[in-house]
């Protein structure tokens, strides 16, 4: 009994100090942003890695989620003869919740893990120490471009996921439930508010920051050899997932109960 | 000038440096010898400020870098080139980008000038026409030489060589020794050369210091070191398996019980 309390308190303590370390890295990164010059080449390289690289998988997932949502709704709505509201449910839940979170989780798995593995192997082979020896700040050189790339590209990917997910719903509604195509889009545009889209996108900015900070923090703190890099990469994905879900819950509470949007 | 006073460092309960004192005069080549794991690389990393000591001071050209902020140290670092033991080349960049790293980061030079400087630096270490290759395509010895070229390209006043001849063939090793001597004679570079290759040590050193149990136990000119009666130094330079240094004594010493 006592040991489990001690274990839990230990876990909470570690969680808080981890978030503290992330906050410190965030502070340093944001401070670097305001000190020119920023190397646009490095930022662009990272943006290309995050955006086009993740576009295919994010689109496929969004498309199928749109279809699945429509099918699941059909199962209930057909009984009530309320199929016509399926476009509303699909589009609102996609833009507010599913597209932002699923895209972020995909990018955390794809890009966040990649960042940790790359920076981790740089630490192990003394490349990060070499940067410092050449008077280059590793946070500025390595973290800032990745942070910016994720914070910029994740919302853009999410916009595409929104659109493609709605197209997934379209396929089911039009070809399976025989809703008139133009009626589908009318229903969608009536249902989706600008605030649905913006709240979704604001979340992804924060999720992008989480992925970048966790990925970089895990990578830069790798201790030993190849095994350490592997462990750090796994942990990077796990921690990103947990923090994204927690942040999502906080955002939803904030948007719904406090700001009422 | 490098002035190290009472430097101490403990890493993970392992006393690596223990009240170490060392002075390197301007233009001098100081060779540091000692067994693997004795803390030679850790010492060099202290001198460029990428490891902070637990106690003691390091003065470079009269400035105490242990009290400096990272920003202040960066100014000092522009004058110091560290050739890492494993090369530490940036593996996402080509050889050319590696060698030109400092030029590209801190100076806006014409591309042609940069290319010429890169070619010159590579020629100094006996390499050519490898600018477009990636570090993963190079052999261990080539990586080490590219790493040296990267440091030469920044034209530092102080060069720290971490085992420059370990793992390269004897002919290249001799060429590297000659290069160290040449940089000393012609450019008056102040150098610290870490090695356990005694023939290299005798060839390049103005003075040799032996690191043992976290401090310098003997120091002198190559001929003084050759003649020494110190049992530990004698055993090390002759490479004798029998003597005061035993197989696992570093481990016995290194851990606080
Ligand atoms: N990053 C590190 N983490 C833990 N221990 C280290 C680290 N770097 C060096 N050490 C320890 O410090 C001691 C000296 O290492 P090093 O300076 O690399 O030896 P060498 O004289 O062969 O260059 C060794 O016992 C090594 O295990
Ligand atoms: Mg070493």
Short mmCIF file of C-alpha atoms and ligand atoms in Angstrom, two decimals:
data_model
loop_
_atom_site.label_atom_id
_atom_site.label_comp_id
_atom_site.label_asym_id
_atom_site.label_seq_id
_atom_site.Cartn_x
_atom_site.Cartn_y
_atom_site.Cartn_z
CA UNK A 1 0.00 0.00 0.00
CA UNK A 2 2.64 2.45 1.11
CA UNK A 3 4.93 1.46 -1.73
CA UNK A 4 2.22 1.99 -4.32
CA UNK A 5 1.59 5.52 -2.98
CA UNK A 6 5.29 6.15 -3.15
CA UNK A 7 5.35 4.76 -6.69
CA UNK A 8 2.46 6.98 -7.75
CA UNK A 9 3.94 10.10 -6.19
CA UNK A 10 7.26 9.29 -7.82
CA UNK A 11 5.53 9.00 -11.18
CA UNK A 12 3.73 12.31 -10.72
CA UNK A 13 6.97 13.98 -9.68
CA UNK A 14 8.73 12.62 -12.77
CA UNK A 15 5.85 13.73 -14.97
CA UNK A 16 5.95 17.26 -13.62
CA UNK A 17 9.71 17.58 -13.92
CA UNK A 18 9.51 16.23 -17.48
CA UNK A 19 6.95 18.86 -18.43
CA UNK A 20 9.21 21.42 -16.71
CA UNK A 21 12.12 20.34 -18.90
CA UNK A 22 9.92 20.67 -21.98
CA UNK A 23 8.86 24.15 -20.88
CA UNK A 24 12.51 25.14 -20.49
CA UNK A 25 13.25 23.87 -23.99
CA UNK A 26 10.19 25.75 -25.29
CA UNK A 27 11.44 28.94 -23.63
CA UNK A 28 14.88 28.59 -25.15
CA UNK A 29 13.41 27.80 -28.58
CA UNK A 30 11.04 30.75 -28.56
CA UNK A 31 13.81 33.09 -27.40
CA UNK A 32 16.00 31.89 -30.30
CA UNK A 33 13.17 32.67 -32.71
CA UNK A 34 13.52 36.36 -32.01
CA UNK A 35 17.27 36.51 -32.52
CA UNK A 36 18.09 36.91 -36.22
CA UNK A 37 19.31 35.49 -38.48
CA UNK A 38 17.20 32.36 -38.84
CA UNK A 39 18.46 29.94 -41.44
CA UNK A 40 15.54 29.62 -43.85
CA UNK A 41 17.17 26.72 -45.69
CA UNK A 42 17.16 24.49 -42.65
CA UNK A 43 13.57 25.44 -41.81
CA UNK A 44 12.45 24.67 -45.36
CA UNK A 45 14.21 21.30 -45.35
CA UNK A 46 12.39 20.32 -42.18
CA UNK A 47 9.06 21.60 -43.49
CA UNK A 48 9.41 19.43 -46.57
CA UNK A 49 10.10 16.45 -44.34
CA UNK A 50 7.06 17.05 -42.18
CA UNK A 51 4.51 18.19 -44.77
CA UNK A 52 4.75 16.35 -48.07
CA UNK A 53 6.29 13.39 -46.27
CA UNK A 54 3.23 12.89 -44.07
CA UNK A 55 0.62 13.99 -46.58
CA UNK A 56 -0.04 10.57 -48.10
CA UNK A 57 -0.59 8.64 -44.89
CA UNK A 58 -2.54 11.48 -43.26
CA UNK A 59 -4.83 11.69 -46.32
CA UNK A 60 -5.52 7.97 -46.44
CA UNK A 61 -6.37 7.86 -42.78
CA UNK A 62 -8.60 10.95 -43.04
CA UNK A 63 -10.41 9.55 -46.09
CA UNK A 64 -11.17 6.25 -44.42
CA UNK A 65 -12.16 7.89 -41.15
CA UNK A 66 -14.64 10.03 -43.11
CA UNK A 67 -16.09 6.90 -44.70
CA UNK A 68 -16.17 4.98 -41.43
CA UNK A 69 -17.88 7.86 -39.62
CA UNK A 70 -20.55 8.04 -42.32
CA UNK A 71 -21.13 4.29 -42.20
CA UNK A 72 -21.34 4.19 -38.41
CA UNK A 73 -23.77 7.08 -38.42
CA UNK A 74 -25.82 5.43 -41.15
CA UNK A 75 -26.30 2.42 -38.88
CA UNK A 76 -28.21 4.61 -36.41
CA UNK A 77 -29.56 7.41 -38.54
CA UNK A 78 -31.26 5.20 -41.15
CA UNK A 79 -33.50 3.79 -38.41
CA UNK A 80 -34.61 7.33 -37.58
CA UNK A 81 -34.78 8.30 -41.27
CA UNK A 82 -32.30 11.05 -40.41
CA UNK A 83 -29.58 10.18 -42.95
CA UNK A 84 -29.65 13.77 -44.11
CA UNK A 85 -27.85 14.81 -40.90
CA UNK A 86 -24.94 12.48 -41.49
CA UNK A 87 -22.93 15.14 -43.40
CA UNK A 88 -23.31 17.45 -40.38
CA UNK A 89 -22.03 14.91 -37.88
CA UNK A 90 -19.20 13.76 -40.12
CA UNK A 91 -17.93 17.23 -40.99
CA UNK A 92 -18.22 18.73 -37.51
CA UNK A 93 -16.60 15.84 -35.70
CA UNK A 94 -13.86 15.72 -38.32
CA UNK A 95 -12.95 19.40 -38.21
CA UNK A 96 -13.30 19.81 -34.46
CA UNK A 97 -11.72 16.60 -33.28
CA UNK A 98 -10.82 13.69 -35.50
CA UNK A 99 -8.72 15.30 -38.20
CA UNK A 100 -6.57 17.39 -35.80
CA UNK A 101 -5.95 14.57 -33.33
CA UNK A 102 -5.45 11.72 -35.79
CA UNK A 103 -3.16 13.79 -38.00
CA UNK A 104 -1.13 14.79 -34.95
CA UNK A 105 -0.83 11.21 -33.76
CA UNK A 106 0.30 10.12 -37.21
CA UNK A 107 2.88 12.89 -37.37
CA UNK A 108 4.04 12.08 -33.83
CA UNK A 109 4.66 8.50 -34.90
CA UNK A 110 6.28 9.41 -38.18
CA UNK A 111 8.11 12.67 -37.61
CA UNK A 112 8.52 12.81 -33.82
CA UNK A 113 10.14 9.38 -33.77
CA UNK A 114 12.36 10.38 -36.68
CA UNK A 115 13.53 13.53 -34.90
CA UNK A 116 14.44 11.59 -31.76
CA UNK A 117 16.32 8.95 -33.71
CA UNK A 118 18.22 11.54 -35.73
CA UNK A 119 19.18 13.81 -32.82
CA UNK A 120 19.87 10.79 -30.61
CA UNK A 121 22.36 9.36 -33.06
CA UNK A 122 23.94 12.80 -33.39
CA UNK A 123 24.44 12.87 -29.63
CA UNK A 124 25.91 9.39 -29.58
CA UNK A 125 28.41 10.19 -32.34
CA UNK A 126 29.41 13.47 -30.63
CA UNK A 127 27.97 15.63 -33.43
CA UNK A 128 26.00 17.71 -30.95
CA UNK A 129 29.15 18.30 -28.92
CA UNK A 130 30.90 19.21 -32.17
CA UNK A 131 28.25 21.85 -32.85
CA UNK A 132 28.89 23.39 -29.45
CA UNK A 133 32.65 23.20 -29.95
CA UNK A 134 32.16 25.21 -33.16
CA UNK A 135 30.26 27.89 -31.21
CA UNK A 136 26.87 26.82 -32.56
CA UNK A 137 23.93 26.54 -30.19
CA UNK A 138 22.31 23.11 -30.74
CA UNK A 139 18.86 24.38 -29.76
CA UNK A 140 19.07 27.13 -32.34
CA UNK A 141 20.58 24.86 -34.97
CA UNK A 142 18.57 21.68 -34.45
CA UNK A 143 15.45 22.40 -32.41
CA UNK A 144 14.26 25.71 -33.89
CA UNK A 145 13.86 24.51 -37.51
CA UNK A 146 12.07 21.35 -36.41
CA UNK A 147 9.83 23.27 -34.04
CA UNK A 148 8.85 25.79 -36.71
CA UNK A 149 8.33 23.10 -39.33
CA UNK A 150 5.91 21.18 -37.11
CA UNK A 151 4.05 24.22 -35.83
CA UNK A 152 3.52 25.46 -39.39
CA UNK A 153 2.96 22.21 -41.25
CA UNK A 154 0.69 20.37 -38.84
CA UNK A 155 -2.21 22.87 -39.24
CA UNK A 156 -1.75 22.74 -43.02
CA UNK A 157 -1.85 18.95 -43.02
CA UNK A 158 -4.94 19.15 -40.85
CA UNK A 159 -6.74 21.42 -43.32
CA UNK A 160 -6.14 18.81 -46.00
CA UNK A 161 -7.26 16.06 -43.64
CA UNK A 162 -10.49 18.01 -42.98
CA UNK A 163 -11.22 18.28 -46.69
CA UNK A 164 -10.25 14.73 -47.55
CA UNK A 165 -12.19 13.32 -44.60
CA UNK A 166 -15.30 15.18 -45.77
CA UNK A 167 -14.74 13.64 -49.20
CA UNK A 168 -14.65 10.22 -47.54
CA UNK A 169 -18.05 10.97 -46.02
CA UNK A 170 -19.22 12.15 -49.43
CA UNK A 171 -18.41 8.81 -51.04
CA UNK A 172 -20.57 6.89 -48.56
CA UNK A 173 -23.40 9.41 -48.43
CA UNK A 174 -23.71 9.75 -52.19
CA UNK A 175 -22.97 6.24 -53.42
CA UNK A 176 -24.32 4.19 -50.53
CA UNK A 177 -27.02 6.34 -48.96
CA UNK A 178 -28.00 8.12 -52.20
CA UNK A 179 -27.92 11.64 -50.80
CA UNK A 180 -27.84 14.24 -53.56
CA UNK A 181 -24.19 15.39 -54.05
CA UNK A 182 -24.95 19.09 -53.95
CA UNK A 183 -27.20 18.57 -50.92
CA UNK A 184 -24.23 16.91 -49.16
CA UNK A 185 -22.10 19.99 -49.59
CA UNK A 186 -24.94 22.31 -48.62
CA UNK A 187 -25.42 20.39 -45.38
CA UNK A 188 -21.68 20.41 -44.69
CA UNK A 189 -21.32 24.13 -45.25
CA UNK A 190 -24.35 24.86 -43.06
CA UNK A 191 -23.07 22.63 -40.27
CA UNK A 192 -19.42 23.65 -40.13
CA UNK A 193 -18.75 27.00 -38.49
CA UNK A 194 -15.51 28.85 -38.98
CA UNK A 195 -14.97 28.35 -35.24
CA UNK A 196 -15.08 24.55 -35.71
CA UNK A 197 -12.19 24.78 -38.11
CA UNK A 198 -10.16 27.34 -36.18
CA UNK A 199 -10.45 25.54 -32.83
CA UNK A 200 -9.24 22.42 -34.59
CA UNK A 201 -6.29 24.25 -36.12
CA UNK A 202 -5.32 26.07 -32.92
CA UNK A 203 -5.06 22.70 -31.22
CA UNK A 204 -2.73 21.38 -33.89
CA UNK A 205 -0.32 24.28 -33.37
CA UNK A 206 0.01 23.15 -29.78
CA UNK A 207 0.25 19.48 -30.77
CA UNK A 208 2.98 20.35 -33.28
CA UNK A 209 4.92 22.07 -30.52
CA UNK A 210 4.49 19.02 -28.29
CA UNK A 211 5.77 16.66 -30.99
CA UNK A 212 8.79 18.85 -31.74
CA UNK A 213 9.71 19.48 -28.11
CA UNK A 214 9.29 15.87 -26.98
CA UNK A 215 11.11 14.57 -30.06
CA UNK A 216 14.04 16.94 -29.59
CA UNK A 217 14.21 16.59 -25.80
CA UNK A 218 14.28 12.80 -26.00
CA UNK A 219 16.89 12.90 -28.77
CA UNK A 220 19.20 15.42 -27.13
CA UNK A 221 19.13 13.52 -23.83
CA UNK A 222 20.08 10.10 -25.17
CA UNK A 223 22.73 8.64 -22.91
CA UNK A 224 24.18 5.43 -24.24
CA UNK A 225 24.71 3.90 -27.69
CA UNK A 226 22.32 2.44 -30.23
CA UNK A 227 20.13 0.87 -27.57
CA UNK A 228 19.63 4.26 -25.94
CA UNK A 229 18.53 5.74 -29.26
CA UNK A 230 15.99 2.96 -29.74
CA UNK A 231 14.55 3.38 -26.25
CA UNK A 232 14.40 7.16 -26.58
CA UNK A 233 12.57 6.85 -29.90
CA UNK A 234 9.94 4.54 -28.45
CA UNK A 235 9.50 6.78 -25.43
CA UNK A 236 9.24 9.82 -27.67
CA UNK A 237 6.18 8.39 -29.42
CA UNK A 238 4.57 7.20 -26.19
CA UNK A 239 5.09 10.53 -24.41
CA UNK A 240 3.89 12.56 -27.41
CA UNK A 241 0.71 10.47 -27.63
CA UNK A 242 -0.03 10.92 -23.94
CA UNK A 243 0.65 14.65 -23.93
CA UNK A 244 -1.37 15.21 -27.13
CA UNK A 245 -4.39 13.42 -25.65
CA UNK A 246 -4.10 15.31 -22.35
CA UNK A 247 -3.71 18.63 -24.19
CA UNK A 248 -6.69 17.77 -26.38
CA UNK A 249 -8.82 17.18 -23.31
CA UNK A 250 -7.74 20.52 -21.82
CA UNK A 251 -8.43 22.35 -25.08
CA UNK A 252 -11.85 20.78 -25.48
CA UNK A 253 -12.73 21.81 -21.94
CA UNK A 254 -11.45 25.30 -22.56
CA UNK A 255 -13.23 25.76 -25.87
CA UNK A 256 -16.50 24.20 -24.83
CA UNK A 257 -16.99 25.27 -21.24
CA UNK A 258 -15.02 28.50 -21.00
CA UNK A 259 -15.03 30.12 -24.42
CA UNK A 260 -18.24 28.37 -25.57
CA UNK A 261 -17.15 28.00 -29.17
CA UNK B 1 48.06 30.13 -23.59
CA UNK B 2 46.12 27.50 -21.69
CA UNK B 3 46.20 27.50 -17.91
CA UNK B 4 44.44 24.71 -16.05
CA UNK B 5 44.25 24.93 -12.28
CA UNK B 6 43.04 22.23 -9.89
CA UNK B 7 40.51 20.88 -12.35
CA UNK B 8 38.21 18.23 -10.91
CA UNK B 9 35.37 16.35 -12.53
CA UNK B 10 33.26 13.45 -11.42
CA UNK B 11 31.05 11.69 -13.99
CA UNK B 12 28.45 9.25 -12.65
CA UNK B 13 30.33 8.64 -9.37
CA UNK B 14 33.52 8.11 -11.32
CA UNK B 15 36.32 10.55 -10.47
CA UNK B 16 37.75 11.33 -13.90
CA UNK B 17 39.84 14.42 -13.20
CA UNK B 18 41.25 15.02 -9.75
CA UNK B 19 42.95 18.37 -9.09
CA UNK B 20 44.61 18.40 -12.47
CA UNK B 21 47.11 21.18 -13.27
CA UNK B 22 48.49 21.89 -16.72
CA UNK B 23 50.00 24.85 -18.54
CA UNK B 24 50.50 25.13 -22.25
CA UNK B 25 52.60 28.06 -23.39
CA UNK B 26 51.78 30.03 -26.55
CA UNK B 27 53.05 28.21 -29.63
CA UNK B 28 53.86 25.08 -27.66
CA UNK B 29 52.82 21.56 -28.63
CA UNK B 30 51.89 19.66 -25.49
CA UNK B 31 51.37 15.93 -25.81
CA UNK B 32 49.16 14.23 -23.26
CA UNK B 33 49.62 10.51 -22.86
CA UNK B 34 47.71 8.09 -20.71
CA UNK B 35 45.72 4.89 -20.84
CA UNK B 36 42.32 4.61 -22.44
CA UNK B 37 39.62 5.82 -20.11
CA UNK B 38 41.95 7.96 -18.02
CA UNK B 39 40.08 11.13 -19.02
CA UNK B 40 42.05 12.61 -21.91
CA UNK B 41 39.01 13.30 -24.07
CA UNK B 42 37.12 14.65 -21.07
CA UNK B 43 40.00 17.07 -20.45
CA UNK B 44 39.92 18.36 -24.03
CA UNK B 45 36.15 18.84 -23.85
CA UNK B 46 36.65 20.94 -20.72
CA UNK B 47 39.03 23.21 -22.61
CA UNK B 48 36.39 24.08 -25.22
CA UNK B 49 33.79 24.42 -22.49
CA UNK B 50 31.44 21.64 -23.60
CA UNK B 51 31.92 19.94 -20.24
CA UNK B 52 31.77 22.05 -17.08
CA UNK B 53 34.18 21.19 -14.26
CA UNK B 54 33.04 20.47 -10.71
CA UNK B 55 35.93 22.58 -9.41
CA UNK B 56 38.98 24.37 -10.73
CA UNK B 57 39.57 26.90 -13.47
CA UNK B 58 40.60 26.96 -17.10
CA UNK B 59 42.16 30.12 -18.46
CA UNK B 60 42.56 30.62 -22.18
CA UNK B 61 44.65 33.64 -23.18
CA UNK B 62 44.09 35.02 -19.69
CA UNK B 63 40.31 34.59 -19.65
CA UNK B 64 38.68 32.20 -17.23
CA UNK B 65 36.18 30.25 -19.32
CA UNK B 66 34.69 28.38 -16.38
CA UNK B 67 32.93 31.56 -15.25
CA UNK B 68 31.66 32.52 -18.68
CA UNK B 69 28.18 32.29 -20.11
CA UNK B 70 27.68 30.15 -23.20
CA UNK B 71 27.60 33.29 -25.34
CA UNK B 72 30.95 34.54 -24.00
CA UNK B 73 32.55 31.12 -24.39
CA UNK B 74 31.46 31.04 -28.02
CA UNK B 75 33.83 33.92 -28.74
CA UNK B 76 36.71 31.96 -27.25
CA UNK B 77 35.63 28.85 -29.15
CA UNK B 78 36.16 30.62 -32.46
CA UNK B 79 39.89 30.50 -31.68
CA UNK B 80 39.99 26.83 -30.68
CA UNK B 81 39.67 23.84 -32.97
CA UNK B 82 38.90 20.45 -31.43
CA UNK B 83 39.52 17.40 -33.61
CA UNK B 84 37.23 14.80 -32.08
CA UNK B 85 38.48 11.29 -31.42
CA UNK B 86 35.81 9.74 -33.63
CA UNK B 87 35.74 12.58 -36.14
CA UNK B 88 32.22 13.73 -35.18
CA UNK B 89 31.51 14.68 -38.78
CA UNK B 90 27.97 15.87 -39.46
CA UNK B 91 26.56 12.87 -41.27
CA UNK B 92 23.76 14.74 -42.99
CA UNK B 93 26.30 16.93 -44.80
CA UNK B 94 28.79 16.25 -47.56
CA UNK B 95 32.53 16.45 -46.92
CA UNK B 96 32.58 19.94 -48.43
CA UNK B 97 29.79 21.19 -46.17
CA UNK B 98 31.52 19.64 -43.17
CA UNK B 99 34.86 21.26 -43.88
CA UNK B 100 33.24 24.61 -44.69
CA UNK B 101 30.97 24.42 -41.65
CA UNK B 102 32.41 27.35 -39.70
CA UNK B 103 32.82 29.46 -42.84
CA UNK B 104 29.21 28.87 -43.83
CA UNK B 105 27.87 29.48 -40.34
CA UNK B 106 29.75 32.62 -39.41
CA UNK B 107 31.13 34.26 -42.52
CA UNK B 108 29.39 35.25 -45.69
CA UNK B 109 32.13 34.48 -48.17
CA UNK B 110 31.92 34.05 -51.88
CA UNK B 111 31.20 30.46 -52.89
CA UNK B 112 34.36 30.24 -54.94
CA UNK B 113 36.48 31.37 -52.00
CA UNK B 114 34.83 28.80 -49.75
CA UNK B 115 35.40 26.05 -52.30
CA UNK B 116 39.05 27.00 -52.60
CA UNK B 117 39.53 27.07 -48.83
CA UNK B 118 37.90 23.65 -48.54
CA UNK B 119 40.14 22.22 -51.23
CA UNK B 120 43.22 23.75 -49.53
CA UNK B 121 42.28 22.35 -46.14
CA UNK B 122 41.67 18.90 -47.59
CA UNK B 123 44.98 19.06 -49.45
CA UNK B 124 46.76 19.80 -46.17
CA UNK B 125 45.54 16.48 -44.78
CA UNK B 126 46.35 14.69 -48.05
CA UNK B 127 42.86 14.34 -49.47
CA UNK B 128 41.41 15.56 -52.72
CA UNK B 129 38.34 15.20 -54.92
CA UNK B 130 36.16 13.87 -52.12
CA UNK B 131 34.13 17.06 -51.57
CA UNK B 132 30.89 15.52 -52.77
CA UNK B 133 31.18 12.33 -50.73
CA UNK B 134 29.14 11.76 -47.57
CA UNK B 135 30.82 10.84 -44.26
CA UNK B 136 29.22 7.38 -44.37
CA UNK B 137 31.22 6.66 -47.53
CA UNK B 138 34.58 7.38 -45.90
CA UNK B 139 36.92 5.03 -44.08
CA UNK B 140 37.71 5.66 -40.41
CA UNK B 141 41.09 7.20 -41.20
CA UNK B 142 39.60 9.48 -43.86
CA UNK B 143 36.91 10.66 -41.44
CA UNK B 144 39.60 11.62 -38.99
CA UNK B 145 41.47 13.59 -41.64
CA UNK B 146 38.32 15.34 -42.84
CA UNK B 147 37.63 16.24 -39.23
CA UNK B 148 41.12 17.74 -39.03
CA UNK B 149 40.54 19.62 -42.29
CA UNK B 150 37.31 21.03 -40.82
CA UNK B 151 39.33 22.47 -37.95
CA UNK B 152 42.13 23.77 -40.21
CA UNK B 153 39.55 25.57 -42.34
CA UNK B 154 38.66 27.82 -39.40
CA UNK B 155 42.32 28.76 -38.93
CA UNK B 156 42.34 28.55 -35.13
CA UNK B 157 45.10 29.75 -32.81
CA UNK B 158 44.75 26.66 -30.66
CA UNK B 159 44.22 23.12 -31.96
CA UNK B 160 43.28 20.21 -29.72
CA UNK B 161 43.92 16.84 -31.36
CA UNK B 162 42.18 13.84 -29.82
CA UNK B 163 44.18 10.78 -30.87
CA UNK B 164 44.88 12.03 -34.41
CA UNK B 165 46.92 9.01 -35.41
CA UNK B 166 44.89 6.23 -33.79
CA UNK B 167 43.29 3.97 -36.37
CA UNK B 168 45.06 5.40 -39.40
CA UNK B 169 47.72 3.59 -41.40
CA UNK B 170 51.39 4.24 -40.47
CA UNK B 171 52.11 6.34 -43.56
CA UNK B 172 49.12 8.61 -43.01
CA UNK B 173 49.98 8.76 -39.31
CA UNK B 174 53.42 10.05 -40.18
CA UNK B 175 51.92 12.61 -42.56
CA UNK B 176 49.63 13.82 -39.77
CA UNK B 177 52.60 14.08 -37.41
CA UNK B 178 54.42 16.16 -40.01
CA UNK B 179 51.39 18.37 -40.40
CA UNK B 180 51.22 18.98 -36.64
CA UNK B 181 54.89 19.91 -36.62
CA UNK B 182 54.42 22.17 -39.63
CA UNK B 183 51.48 24.01 -38.06
CA UNK B 184 53.63 24.47 -34.97
CA UNK B 185 56.67 25.75 -36.88
CA UNK B 186 55.04 27.90 -39.53
CA UNK B 187 51.78 29.14 -38.02
CA UNK B 188 52.84 29.08 -34.34
CA UNK B 189 49.67 27.22 -33.44
CA UNK B 190 49.33 26.26 -29.80
CA UNK B 191 48.43 22.57 -29.64
CA UNK B 192 47.46 19.83 -27.28
CA UNK B 193 47.85 16.38 -28.79
CA UNK B 194 46.26 13.48 -26.97
CA UNK B 195 47.72 10.15 -27.94
CA UNK B 196 48.98 6.83 -26.73
CA UNK B 197 51.18 6.38 -29.75
CA UNK B 198 54.63 7.05 -28.28
CA UNK B 199 56.47 7.45 -31.59
CA UNK B 200 54.00 10.18 -32.54
CA UNK B 201 54.39 11.77 -29.11
CA UNK B 202 58.19 11.96 -29.38
CA UNK B 203 57.97 13.37 -32.87
CA UNK B 204 55.55 16.25 -32.32
CA UNK B 205 55.98 17.19 -28.66
CA UNK B 206 57.70 20.18 -27.14
CA UNK B 207 56.61 18.72 -23.85
CA UNK B 208 54.87 15.53 -22.77
CA UNK B 209 52.54 15.17 -19.80
CA UNK B 210 51.28 11.85 -18.50
CA UNK B 211 47.77 11.66 -17.11
CA UNK B 212 47.19 9.07 -14.41
CA UNK B 213 44.56 8.77 -11.70
CA UNK B 214 42.97 12.03 -12.76
CA UNK B 215 46.09 14.19 -12.63
CA UNK B 216 49.38 14.88 -14.35
CA UNK B 217 51.98 12.63 -12.73
CA UNK B 218 54.97 13.49 -14.90
CA UNK B 219 55.85 16.20 -17.34
CA UNK B 220 58.92 16.94 -19.41
CA UNK B 221 60.54 17.16 -22.80
CA UNK B 222 60.50 14.02 -24.94
CA UNK B 223 64.08 13.17 -23.94
CA UNK B 224 63.32 13.69 -20.24
CA UNK B 225 60.31 11.41 -20.51
CA UNK B 226 62.36 8.77 -22.34
CA UNK B 227 64.91 8.78 -19.52
CA UNK B 228 62.40 8.83 -16.69
CA UNK B 229 62.68 6.64 -13.64
CA UNK B 230 59.05 7.08 -12.68
CA UNK B 231 57.78 3.48 -12.63
CA UNK B 232 54.32 4.24 -13.95
CA UNK B 233 55.57 6.40 -16.82
CA UNK B 234 58.30 3.91 -17.61
CA UNK B 235 55.82 1.08 -17.79
CA UNK B 236 53.49 3.10 -20.03
CA UNK B 237 56.08 4.28 -22.54
CA UNK B 238 57.66 0.86 -22.87
CA UNK B 239 54.24 -0.81 -23.05
CA UNK B 240 55.00 -3.39 -20.37
CA UNK B 241 52.11 -5.51 -19.11
CA UNK B 242 53.88 -5.93 -15.77
CA UNK B 243 54.36 -3.03 -13.42
CA UNK B 244 52.47 -0.65 -11.17
CA UNK B 245 49.66 -0.20 -13.72
CA UNK B 246 47.55 -3.34 -13.56
CA UNK B 247 44.83 -4.44 -15.93
CA UNK B 248 41.83 -3.30 -13.93
CA UNK B 249 43.25 -0.64 -11.66
CA UNK B 250 41.43 2.21 -13.36
CA UNK B 251 38.22 0.56 -12.35
CA UNK B 252 39.37 0.11 -8.77
CA UNK B 253 40.44 3.71 -8.60
CA UNK B 254 37.63 5.25 -10.54
CA UNK B 255 34.68 4.29 -8.41
CA UNK B 256 33.81 5.92 -5.14
CA UNK B 257 32.86 3.18 -2.75
N1 LIG C 1 29.42 11.09 -21.38
C1 LIG C 1 29.94 10.27 -20.47
N2 LIG C 1 29.12 9.63 -19.60
C2 LIG C 1 29.61 8.81 -18.66
N3 LIG C 1 30.91 8.56 -18.48
C3 LIG C 1 31.79 9.16 -19.31
C4 LIG C 1 31.35 10.05 -20.34
N4 LIG C 1 32.44 10.51 -20.98
C5 LIG C 1 33.49 9.93 -20.39
N5 LIG C 1 33.11 9.12 -19.38
C6 LIG C 1 34.01 8.36 -18.50
O1 LIG C 1 35.11 9.16 -18.22
C7 LIG C 1 36.30 8.41 -18.25
C8 LIG C 1 37.29 9.06 -19.18
O2 LIG C 1 36.83 8.98 -20.51
P1 LIG C 1 37.67 9.55 -21.73
O3 LIG C 1 38.06 10.94 -21.43
O4 LIG C 1 36.84 9.32 -22.95
O5 LIG C 1 38.93 8.62 -21.77
P2 LIG C 1 40.17 8.69 -22.75
O6 LIG C 1 41.33 9.03 -21.90
O7 LIG C 1 40.30 7.33 -23.33
O8 LIG C 1 39.87 9.71 -23.78
C9 LIG C 1 35.93 7.01 -18.66
O9 LIG C 1 35.91 6.21 -17.50
C10 LIG C 1 34.55 7.14 -19.22
O10 LIG C 1 33.81 5.99 -18.90
MG1 LIG C 2 39.49 9.57 -25.69
#
